[in-house]
Amino acid sequence: MTSREKILEAVQSSQPDLRELPNLDLFYKTYATVEQDRAKFIQTVQMIGAKAYEVNGYEEIIKRIKSDFEITGKRVVSAVRELDQIAQQYTATDNHELANVELMILPTHFAVAENGACWVDDELFEERLLLFIPQHLVFIVKKDQIVPNLHQAYRLIADKKYGYGAFVAGPSKTADIEQSLVLGAHGPRSLTVFML
Amino acid sequence: MKVMDHAEKSKVFNGDEKRVDWHDETLWFIRKKRDVATHNIPEWEDLREAGSQIKNHSLSNLNHYLQQFETNAKANGIVIHWAKDGEEHNKIVLGLLQKHQITEMVKSKSMLTEECHLNDYLENNGVAVVDSDLGERIVQLAKEAPSHIVLPCIHKKKEEIGELFHEFLGTPEGSADPQLLTEAARQSLRNTFLTRRAALTGVNFAIAETGEFVVCTNEGNADMGAHLADIHIASMGIEKVIPLRKHLSIFLRLLTRSATGQPITTYSSHFATPAKGKELHIILVDNGRTKQLARPDFRNSLKCIRCAACFNTCPVYRRSGGHSYQSVIAGPIGSILMPNLDMKKHADLPFASSLCGSCSNVCPVKIDIHDQLYKWRQVIVKEGYANPAKTVAMKLMAKTLASPTLYKMAGKAARTTLKYAPFVVNNKFNAWYLHRDMPEVPKSSFGEWYNKNRKNND
Ligand code: SF4
């Protein structure tokens, strides 16, 4: 007998009688308005060590990036066509080549008010490492794409096909040394979210 | 048997009172953050109930969900391996590395690989392993085991970490600034990520419906390792499978609020297929889980999502430290899981509890932790792993507690227990007990019992 067969057989003979799945309807009711969700999102994003700006166009984003980041002479990569003026697209095939990226600007599908996370999957860009390797990360999310909580978030992706997807909430962080919060553990040191 | 049991180890830990106070306060601080986060969610209790029921359901239909997960993961291009125990798991990992002539691997946090003693096995077979979670890296450099499942080096002072980093990473002597130390680790580990061809990660949740799995980290270390490597190996216990993707909303809302008080981890990464040109492997590990599943009294310990809330709230854990448990998983849940793996070796652990019930109150998936600890004590005495003096009193107490009204409330039970068989509650009057407010017990019989018991144990 293979280990697979042994394990599956042991599970079959040990598992208890079938228990029902719970009804989850109550979690999908929301009372907040779109404006409240947006305000909550901004508040949460700040709480988790990131920045959020409401903007009206890409020009404004470019201006803000130029004033917030020291990018002259540094490598800026983006997966947003409208930002070609300040960033290059990533086209290489060996992702180790991304090691020197200072700033990465990425689109996102939607954001979650209760936890400040943005959902990104490979429909937007294929290279998974883009989210993790830059020193600083910028997200762009559409203002009308903010859901109140994770239940609503998973409703949007319940049947979606993706190879990889992630909720990203704030910059990479650790508190492993005496519970002192340090931003920039292995991934980006900062996260800025533009709400367009 | 352990050379020293939990109580004796606790005494050693309690030798430095200031340090114990610091450890206690740090963990209580995290517990309080958890409270703030959960009180912000009006439907928190409904979430716990839903989490508990989804896990109950998953375990009751595990055979089906494991096969469904396997089928879907394979269709996604993931290679599935099955390991009945730690040894087989380790062999599979080594085999994969050897096939690709890889001698260096980077690993993110996985309590399962600790359980399998993977690092030692690989080192003995010529593979160097670097743990990439900062806390795990610190204990790895110190040649210690993690003392907490979420905060592996919670027992260490920053000055001690500074000394370690001075020795291994060349930070200035005497510097103990967390910012500076973290930066040094970042630089050093970045180089590791960029040069490793194999990465191993744990798994927080696996989804039967889609064949994907989710890994949660704050540091981003699991992803840095996985995306830069040619091969990603994910090790998971068979109990991690849940039915539907949408169920993740329940568990991700519960997990980090319970663990650290954050609304969610920085990264919740969903791996469904290997990246282009790369390999993705999953090892499904039993290692005693089917045995636990077969124990009606203890099976629901397999619902655990490893948030460590029960550690942070536990008066015994906070005042005895993770290493006193001498087990891969410490704390209240470790004290239930470990005797399943080796009852004789870990016979002391179910006694390392005040049965106050705080663990059960905070558990996000409603495991009846303190009830199970109490039940383990009975099993351990019955199976003859407790000393004879304990057994006599145990029988007496069993009578008292046979009355359901008495046993109903944990507090009441604990008080009764204290009166009739104090060792069941505090074992050998270890040091943490001295710091706890426990109900008064008649002095003479207490002393008598103590003297007798102490003699038997010395
Ligand atoms: S037993 Fe419950 S509280 Fe303890 S780690 Fe597991 S899920 Fe968290």
XYZ file of C-alpha atoms and ligand atoms in Angstrom:
662
model
C 0.000 0.000 0.000
C 1.282 3.441 -0.829
C 1.405 6.175 1.801
C -1.417 7.879 -0.045
C -3.642 4.844 0.293
C -2.648 4.319 3.928
C -3.423 7.904 4.855
C -6.704 8.065 2.973
C -7.791 4.773 4.501
C -6.852 5.911 8.012
C -8.748 9.171 7.464
C -11.798 7.296 6.227
C -11.882 5.041 9.269
C -11.162 7.840 11.775
C -13.294 10.718 10.587
C -16.523 11.287 12.526
C -20.045 11.272 11.086
C -20.681 14.053 8.609
C -21.226 17.492 10.149
C -23.135 20.171 8.262
C -21.518 23.269 6.760
C -22.830 26.448 8.411
C -25.022 28.983 6.658
C -22.946 32.103 6.053
C -25.660 34.488 4.818
C -25.412 36.798 7.795
C -21.856 37.810 6.881
C -22.858 39.243 3.535
C -25.118 41.957 4.903
C -23.480 45.358 4.965
C -24.839 48.630 6.190
C -22.077 51.063 5.289
C -22.310 53.426 2.309
C -19.692 53.661 -0.438
C -18.360 56.859 1.177
C -18.107 55.175 4.564
C -16.217 52.241 3.077
C -13.810 54.624 1.386
C -13.226 56.548 4.602
C -12.750 53.306 6.510
C -10.260 52.078 3.923
C -8.151 55.237 4.233
C -8.224 55.018 8.015
C -7.209 51.336 7.987
C -4.436 51.870 5.459
C -2.903 54.511 7.724
C -3.257 52.266 10.745
C -1.258 49.482 9.065
C 1.649 51.757 8.185
C 0.779 52.707 4.587
C -0.337 55.942 2.911
C -3.509 56.598 0.908
C -4.284 59.488 -1.472
C -7.471 60.268 -3.341
C -6.508 61.543 -6.813
C -8.284 62.596 -9.983
C -5.898 61.449 -12.678
C -2.521 59.986 -13.590
C -0.981 63.472 -13.790
C -1.682 63.910 -10.120
C -0.185 60.502 -9.336
C 3.004 61.373 -11.229
C 3.289 64.671 -9.387
C 2.796 63.047 -6.009
C 5.305 60.276 -6.737
C 7.883 62.850 -7.790
C 7.442 64.771 -4.568
C 7.236 61.754 -2.225
C 10.093 59.671 -3.644
C 13.675 60.417 -4.605
C 13.584 58.684 -8.007
C 16.180 60.488 -10.096
C 18.830 57.961 -11.083
C 16.835 55.143 -9.495
C 15.009 52.340 -11.239
C 11.243 52.701 -11.397
C 9.146 49.906 -12.883
C 5.457 49.869 -13.509
C 2.733 47.689 -14.942
C 0.568 50.744 -15.683
C 0.855 52.124 -19.220
C -0.208 55.633 -18.224
C 2.958 56.020 -16.125
C 5.496 55.373 -18.892
C 6.725 58.929 -18.418
C 8.339 58.019 -15.066
C 8.628 54.233 -15.221
C 9.662 51.326 -17.435
C 7.588 48.250 -18.101
C 9.029 44.939 -16.922
C 9.801 42.679 -19.869
C 12.727 40.499 -18.759
C 12.315 36.792 -18.115
C 14.730 36.198 -15.231
C 13.156 37.926 -12.232
C 16.487 38.138 -10.367
C 17.056 41.087 -12.618
C 14.497 43.021 -10.538
C 16.751 43.146 -7.484
C 17.654 46.813 -7.967
C 14.147 48.223 -8.375
C 13.598 51.222 -6.128
C 9.956 51.886 -6.869
C 7.263 49.638 -8.318
C 3.881 50.949 -9.437
C 1.153 48.355 -9.848
C -2.543 48.256 -10.655
C -4.873 46.321 -8.344
C -8.320 44.787 -8.799
C -10.060 46.078 -5.693
C -9.495 47.048 -2.064
C -10.991 45.963 1.271
C -12.066 48.606 3.782
C -11.923 46.524 6.966
C -8.280 45.504 6.630
C -6.654 47.903 4.155
C -5.725 45.122 1.736
C -5.711 45.288 -2.069
C -6.317 42.195 -4.187
C -3.941 41.518 -7.062
C -3.798 38.453 -9.297
C -1.964 37.464 -12.445
C -4.634 38.789 -14.750
C -2.919 42.175 -14.186
C 0.707 41.093 -14.515
C 2.391 37.738 -14.685
C 5.534 38.184 -12.616
C 4.654 37.452 -8.980
C 7.857 38.918 -7.624
C 6.873 42.461 -8.640
C 4.872 42.732 -5.433
C 7.745 41.800 -3.177
C 11.142 42.860 -4.428
C 11.023 46.682 -4.797
C 12.198 48.937 -1.990
C 8.947 50.888 -2.260
C 5.574 49.913 -3.659
C 2.741 51.996 -5.108
C -0.744 50.610 -5.734
C -3.470 52.143 -7.827
C -7.062 51.200 -7.050
C -10.266 52.556 -8.579
C -12.248 54.594 -6.067
C -15.407 52.656 -6.790
C -13.662 49.318 -6.246
C -13.621 49.255 -2.466
C -15.582 46.520 -0.732
C -16.425 46.651 2.980
C -15.004 43.312 4.118
C -13.385 40.022 3.130
C -16.704 38.267 2.547
C -17.553 40.743 -0.185
C -13.986 40.475 -1.455
C -14.163 36.714 -1.906
C -17.541 37.095 -3.548
C -15.731 39.003 -6.329
C -13.142 36.262 -6.851
C -15.163 33.191 -5.865
C -15.077 31.641 -9.334
C -12.069 33.383 -10.796
C -9.283 31.416 -12.455
C -5.809 32.612 -11.483
C -2.405 31.059 -11.084
C -1.429 33.341 -8.257
C -3.213 36.053 -6.323
C -2.627 37.939 -3.093
C -4.147 40.317 -0.630
C -1.479 42.862 0.203
C -2.040 45.087 3.237
C 0.619 47.652 4.001
C 4.401 47.462 3.743
C 6.343 44.350 4.691
C 6.832 44.356 8.459
C 8.093 42.485 11.502
C 7.882 42.819 15.245
C 10.021 39.795 16.009
C 12.559 41.769 18.031
C 10.929 42.551 21.356
C 7.643 43.404 19.660
C 9.042 46.646 18.201
C 7.357 47.243 14.867
C 9.829 47.680 12.015
C 8.599 48.426 8.489
C 10.542 46.848 5.638
C 11.285 43.292 6.710
C 12.044 41.509 3.420
C 9.639 43.174 1.063
C 8.793 46.846 0.360
C 9.656 49.386 3.046
C 6.632 51.497 2.200
C 3.280 51.202 0.469
C 1.347 54.096 -1.042
C -2.183 53.547 -2.351
C -3.642 55.961 -4.907
C -7.423 55.911 -5.087
C -8.303 56.982 -8.605
C 10.915 10.570 29.434
C 12.250 14.065 29.696
C 15.167 14.632 32.029
C 13.298 17.582 33.504
C 9.574 18.032 33.190
C 7.670 21.226 32.482
C 7.428 22.183 36.149
C 11.156 21.865 36.738
C 12.002 23.701 33.565
C 9.619 26.464 34.596
C 11.480 26.775 37.852
C 14.670 27.373 35.915
C 12.909 29.973 33.754
C 11.562 31.623 36.886
C 15.035 31.992 38.332
C 15.191 35.409 36.666
C 12.113 37.103 38.005
C 12.512 40.327 36.034
C 12.718 38.406 32.832
C 9.636 36.401 33.659
C 7.729 39.617 34.322
C 8.895 41.005 31.002
C 7.892 37.833 29.146
C 4.533 37.821 30.879
C 3.836 41.471 30.115
C 4.920 41.253 26.478
C 2.537 38.401 25.789
C -0.275 40.031 27.717
C 0.242 43.147 25.605
C -0.376 41.038 22.491
C -3.420 39.450 24.080
C -4.800 42.946 24.698
C -4.208 43.929 21.078
C -6.211 40.869 20.119
C -9.050 42.043 22.353
C -9.143 45.497 20.759
C -9.181 43.990 17.253
C -11.921 41.499 18.008
C -14.125 43.986 19.855
C -14.196 46.040 16.663
C -16.064 43.244 14.897
C -19.665 43.031 16.145
C -20.109 39.635 14.490
C -16.942 38.190 16.056
C -18.726 35.393 17.901
C -20.579 34.432 14.714
C -17.245 34.276 12.909
C -15.812 31.966 15.569
C -18.852 29.736 15.345
C -18.665 29.645 11.546
C -14.924 28.904 11.637
C -15.519 26.127 14.111
C -18.326 24.583 12.070
C -16.446 24.747 8.776
C -13.517 22.966 10.411
C -15.815 20.380 12.014
C -17.356 19.741 8.641
C -13.987 19.546 6.880
C -12.644 17.008 9.365
C -15.815 14.931 9.086
C -15.417 14.749 5.322
C -11.637 14.878 5.148
C -11.169 11.797 2.993
C -13.271 13.364 0.253
C -11.714 16.827 0.517
C -8.160 15.500 0.428
C -8.887 13.676 -2.803
C -10.705 16.642 -4.291
C -7.803 18.890 -3.362
C -5.334 16.460 -4.902
C -7.283 16.194 -8.162
C -7.625 19.955 -8.557
C -4.054 20.754 -7.551
C -2.754 18.201 -10.052
C -4.930 19.720 -12.763
C -3.287 23.051 -11.889
C 0.139 21.568 -12.544
C 1.143 21.049 -8.904
C 2.927 17.818 -7.975
C 1.359 16.102 -4.938
C 3.274 13.885 -2.508
C 1.955 11.981 0.499
C 3.985 11.317 3.643
C 2.744 9.126 6.468
C 5.306 10.517 8.920
C 8.075 13.056 9.371
C 10.740 10.725 8.083
C 8.954 10.144 4.803
C 8.334 13.880 4.483
C 12.018 14.625 4.951
C 13.026 11.987 2.416
C 10.690 13.496 -0.165
C 12.215 16.956 0.343
C 15.747 15.614 0.109
C 14.862 13.591 -2.987
C 13.529 16.665 -4.760
C 16.633 18.674 -3.896
C 19.002 15.920 -4.941
C 17.204 15.465 -8.228
C 18.100 19.073 -9.026
C 21.542 18.958 -7.395
C 20.527 21.613 -4.903
C 22.485 21.883 -1.666
C 21.076 25.110 -0.246
C 17.478 25.852 0.561
C 15.606 28.806 2.016
C 12.639 28.112 4.254
C 9.804 30.220 5.586
C 7.918 29.487 8.768
C 6.501 26.006 8.927
C 5.774 24.402 12.278
C 5.265 21.125 10.420
C 8.895 21.000 9.315
C 9.900 21.660 12.937
C 7.695 18.727 13.888
C 9.502 16.574 11.300
C 12.957 17.881 12.350
C 13.610 18.664 8.713
C 16.517 21.062 9.256
C 18.627 18.511 11.143
C 17.841 15.837 8.592
C 18.838 18.035 5.660
C 21.986 19.313 7.360
C 23.010 15.693 8.001
C 22.521 15.011 4.325
C 24.574 17.890 3.064
C 21.873 20.494 2.520
C 22.210 23.897 4.181
C 18.914 25.428 5.302
C 18.360 29.095 6.041
C 15.228 30.057 7.946
C 13.976 33.341 6.560
C 11.367 34.479 9.054
C 13.286 36.983 11.188
C 12.344 35.352 14.489
C 13.194 31.910 13.171
C 16.482 33.141 11.767
C 17.357 34.494 15.192
C 16.671 31.219 16.980
C 18.445 29.334 14.213
C 21.582 31.444 14.712
C 21.281 30.910 18.465
C 20.909 27.143 17.856
C 17.637 27.147 19.747
C 14.117 26.006 18.969
C 11.270 28.508 18.475
C 9.531 29.190 21.794
C 6.245 30.392 20.277
C 4.523 29.396 17.016
C 3.878 32.957 15.805
C 6.693 34.833 17.577
C 9.566 32.338 17.535
C 12.035 34.446 19.547
C 9.661 36.098 21.973
C 11.878 34.808 24.817
C 14.901 36.753 23.608
C 15.970 40.243 24.677
C 17.115 42.641 21.993
C 20.545 42.826 23.591
C 20.964 39.077 23.124
C 19.882 39.394 19.501
C 22.358 42.246 19.094
C 25.162 39.994 20.319
C 24.143 37.225 17.926
C 24.001 39.618 14.990
C 27.336 41.105 15.932
C 28.830 37.634 15.759
C 27.062 36.394 12.622
C 26.089 39.466 10.624
C 28.771 41.937 11.680
C 26.523 44.555 13.279
C 28.348 46.985 15.612
C 29.122 45.568 19.022
C 26.589 46.511 21.676
C 23.930 47.734 19.290
C 20.475 46.475 20.128
C 18.239 48.774 18.102
C 15.459 46.665 16.521
C 15.440 48.869 13.409
C 19.152 48.417 12.832
C 19.095 44.700 13.583
C 16.140 44.107 11.266
C 17.920 46.036 8.505
C 21.010 43.848 8.899
C 18.883 40.709 8.639
C 17.085 42.166 5.600
C 20.355 42.740 3.739
C 21.746 39.341 4.572
C 18.559 37.422 3.789
C 17.985 39.319 0.553
C 21.206 37.848 -0.677
C 20.005 34.416 0.442
C 16.706 34.764 -1.436
C 18.511 35.837 -4.593
C 20.866 32.863 -4.567
C 18.654 29.935 -3.540
C 17.129 27.684 -6.164
C 14.764 25.904 -3.788
C 12.301 27.330 -1.283
C 10.117 25.571 1.232
C 7.048 27.195 2.769
C 4.283 26.132 5.095
C 0.591 26.240 4.251
C -2.092 28.048 6.232
C -5.114 26.849 4.256
C -5.641 24.516 1.308
C -8.807 24.748 -0.781
C -10.375 21.514 -2.023
C -12.569 23.277 -4.588
C -9.692 24.958 -6.417
C -6.534 23.015 -5.527
C -4.851 26.220 -4.356
C -3.198 26.944 -1.011
C -2.750 30.125 1.006
C 0.328 31.276 2.900
C 0.110 34.212 5.341
C 3.146 36.261 6.345
C 3.892 39.797 7.474
C 7.490 39.869 6.325
C 6.999 38.667 2.758
C 9.647 36.015 3.263
C 7.587 33.091 1.980
C 6.974 34.900 -1.307
C 10.513 36.222 -1.698
C 11.804 32.672 -1.361
C 9.150 31.000 -3.470
C 9.173 33.410 -6.427
C 12.949 33.559 -6.740
C 13.462 29.792 -6.574
C 13.119 27.230 -9.365
C 11.325 24.814 -7.051
C 8.785 25.681 -4.410
C 7.935 22.919 -1.942
C 4.934 23.501 0.324
C 4.547 21.212 3.331
C 1.155 20.829 4.942
C -0.622 18.685 7.495
C -3.628 16.889 6.049
C -5.944 18.798 8.406
C -5.376 22.093 6.569
C -7.895 21.416 3.797
C -11.133 23.416 3.763
C -13.915 23.030 1.183
C -14.382 26.361 -0.605
C -12.369 29.440 -1.534
C -15.041 31.673 -0.033
C -14.443 30.031 3.359
C -11.135 31.873 3.451
C -13.023 35.054 4.303
C -14.004 33.518 7.631
C -10.546 32.244 8.487
C -8.522 35.226 7.297
C -10.753 37.509 9.345
C -10.181 35.351 12.411
C -6.518 34.433 12.075
C -4.495 37.606 12.433
C -6.887 39.441 14.726
C -6.500 36.502 17.090
C -2.759 36.265 16.589
C -1.442 39.826 16.812
C -4.478 42.107 16.674
C -3.775 43.110 13.062
C -6.814 43.110 10.748
C -4.966 40.792 8.310
C -1.361 39.765 7.635
C 0.508 41.953 5.161
C 0.527 39.126 2.626
C -2.140 36.472 2.088
C -0.743 34.690 -0.958
C -2.843 32.265 -2.982
C -0.774 29.740 -4.945
C -2.829 27.899 -7.555
C -0.331 27.001 -10.289
C 3.444 26.949 -10.615
C 4.897 30.088 -12.213
C 6.045 29.707 -15.817
C 9.064 27.395 -16.083
C 9.024 26.496 -12.378
C 8.029 23.541 -10.223
C 5.483 23.558 -7.428
C 5.226 20.618 -5.034
C 2.908 19.956 -2.103
C 3.664 17.347 0.534
C 0.576 16.161 2.431
C 1.722 14.891 5.818
C -0.084 12.665 8.325
C 2.470 12.225 11.135
C -0.050 11.297 13.818
C -2.962 13.342 12.556
C -5.114 10.354 11.629
C -4.408 8.955 15.094
C -5.703 12.174 16.650
C -8.675 12.154 14.272
C -9.569 8.723 15.626
C -9.715 10.013 19.232
C -13.224 11.442 19.731
C -12.131 13.421 22.795
C -9.173 15.063 21.094
C -9.903 15.147 17.371
C -11.102 18.711 17.321
C -7.611 19.891 18.265
C -7.036 19.375 14.527
C -9.199 22.442 13.880
C -6.316 24.624 15.104
C -5.293 27.420 12.719
C -2.073 28.144 14.675
C -2.877 31.712 15.713
C -1.251 31.289 19.148
C -3.951 33.293 20.938
C -4.101 30.476 23.482
C -0.374 30.923 24.174
C -0.617 34.662 24.698
C -3.490 34.401 27.120
C -2.214 31.408 29.087
C -0.966 32.323 32.595
C 1.229 29.231 32.629
C 2.782 29.828 29.202
C 3.414 33.481 29.939
C 5.216 32.665 33.143
C 7.037 29.509 32.131
C 8.228 30.290 28.596
C 7.912 28.138 25.499
C 11.062 26.119 26.057
C 9.764 24.669 29.324
C 7.376 22.551 27.293
C 10.278 20.865 25.454
C 8.021 20.231 22.510
C 7.742 21.579 18.978
C 4.452 23.250 19.754
C 4.280 24.705 23.240
C 1.377 26.369 24.994
C -2.108 25.000 25.602
C -2.627 23.575 22.104
C 0.837 21.995 22.080
C -0.070 20.305 25.347
C -2.952 18.594 23.541
C -1.192 17.804 20.270
C 2.090 16.539 21.697
C 0.828 13.688 23.929
C -0.863 12.293 20.823
C 2.548 11.961 19.175
C 4.343 10.590 22.250
C 2.275 10.181 25.379
C 5.124 8.991 27.558
C 7.504 11.760 26.631
C 4.923 14.519 26.929
C 2.964 13.171 29.901
C 3.867 16.351 31.811
C 2.263 18.781 29.367
C -1.473 18.407 30.102
C -0.546 19.232 33.699
C 1.080 22.522 32.640
C -2.205 24.381 32.902
C -4.336 26.047 35.530
C -7.482 24.918 33.670
C -8.700 28.493 33.886
C -10.306 28.184 30.456
C -8.916 31.407 29.032
C -7.482 29.488 26.071
C -10.878 28.094 25.095
C -12.388 31.569 25.399
C -10.012 33.160 22.905
C -9.657 30.270 20.448
C -10.973 31.523 17.071
C -12.180 28.054 16.057
C -13.672 27.238 19.458
C -11.503 24.295 20.426
C -12.409 23.157 23.957
C -8.752 23.361 24.915
C -8.977 23.244 28.691
C -11.503 20.411 28.646
C -9.151 18.397 26.485
C -6.232 19.094 28.803
C -8.294 17.782 31.659
C -9.248 14.696 29.660
C -5.604 14.023 28.753
C -4.728 14.004 32.443
C -7.186 11.197 32.975
C -5.878 9.236 30.004
C -2.302 9.688 31.136
C -3.040 8.492 34.654
C -5.045 5.550 33.323
C -2.295 4.509 30.945
C 0.172 4.554 33.809
C 2.312 7.503 32.763
C 1.718 9.420 35.998
C 3.417 8.388 39.239
C 1.521 6.146 41.717
C 0.846 8.860 44.308
C -0.990 10.790 41.655
C -3.075 7.825 40.621
C -4.705 7.326 44.050
C -5.768 10.938 44.335
C -6.845 10.902 40.729
C -9.353 8.142 41.425
C -10.730 10.063 44.386
C -11.114 13.121 42.306
C -12.701 11.256 39.429
C -15.512 10.340 41.807
C -16.011 13.926 42.832
C -15.976 15.126 39.296
C -18.263 12.392 38.048
C -21.082 14.700 39.086
C -21.870 16.722 35.953
C -23.008 19.785 37.881
C -19.621 20.010 39.526
C -17.737 19.606 36.306
C -19.890 21.986 34.303
C -17.963 25.112 35.048
C -14.252 25.051 34.584
C -13.652 27.384 37.489
C -15.666 25.251 39.783
C -13.978 22.118 38.572
C -10.595 23.678 39.093
C -11.470 24.623 42.640
C -12.693 21.137 43.425
C -9.624 19.741 41.848
C -7.415 21.971 43.925
C -9.028 20.751 47.086
C -8.901 17.038 46.395
C -5.965 16.554 44.116
C -3.870 19.676 43.787
C -1.301 18.055 41.515
C -3.859 17.773 38.763
C -3.947 21.514 38.629
C -0.458 22.559 39.446
C 1.540 19.369 39.190
C 4.605 19.975 41.329
C 3.986 23.505 42.519
C 6.148 24.904 39.891
C 7.228 28.455 40.044
C 4.543 29.971 37.848
C 2.023 28.709 40.320
C 3.587 30.832 43.046
C 2.835 33.910 40.999
C -0.781 33.045 40.360
C -3.775 33.878 42.467
C -5.185 30.482 43.206
C -7.972 29.635 45.616
C -6.817 28.935 49.172
C -6.357 25.291 50.086
C -6.353 23.848 53.621
C -2.786 24.249 54.784
C -2.123 20.994 56.647
C -3.328 18.558 54.018
C -1.681 20.677 51.364
C 1.649 20.477 53.153
C 1.283 16.810 53.830
C 0.518 16.092 50.253
C 3.269 18.303 49.030
C 5.919 16.604 51.163
C 4.838 13.179 50.116
C 4.549 14.055 46.498
C 7.820 15.913 46.414
C 9.604 12.879 47.891
C 8.064 10.637 45.288
C 9.224 12.872 42.564
C 12.726 13.601 43.712
S -5.830 26.182 19.615
Fe -7.081 27.904 18.954
S -6.154 29.657 20.029
Fe -4.633 28.022 20.117
S -3.327 28.327 18.315
Fe -4.947 26.896 17.700
S -6.531 28.181 16.796
Fe -5.210 29.549 17.978
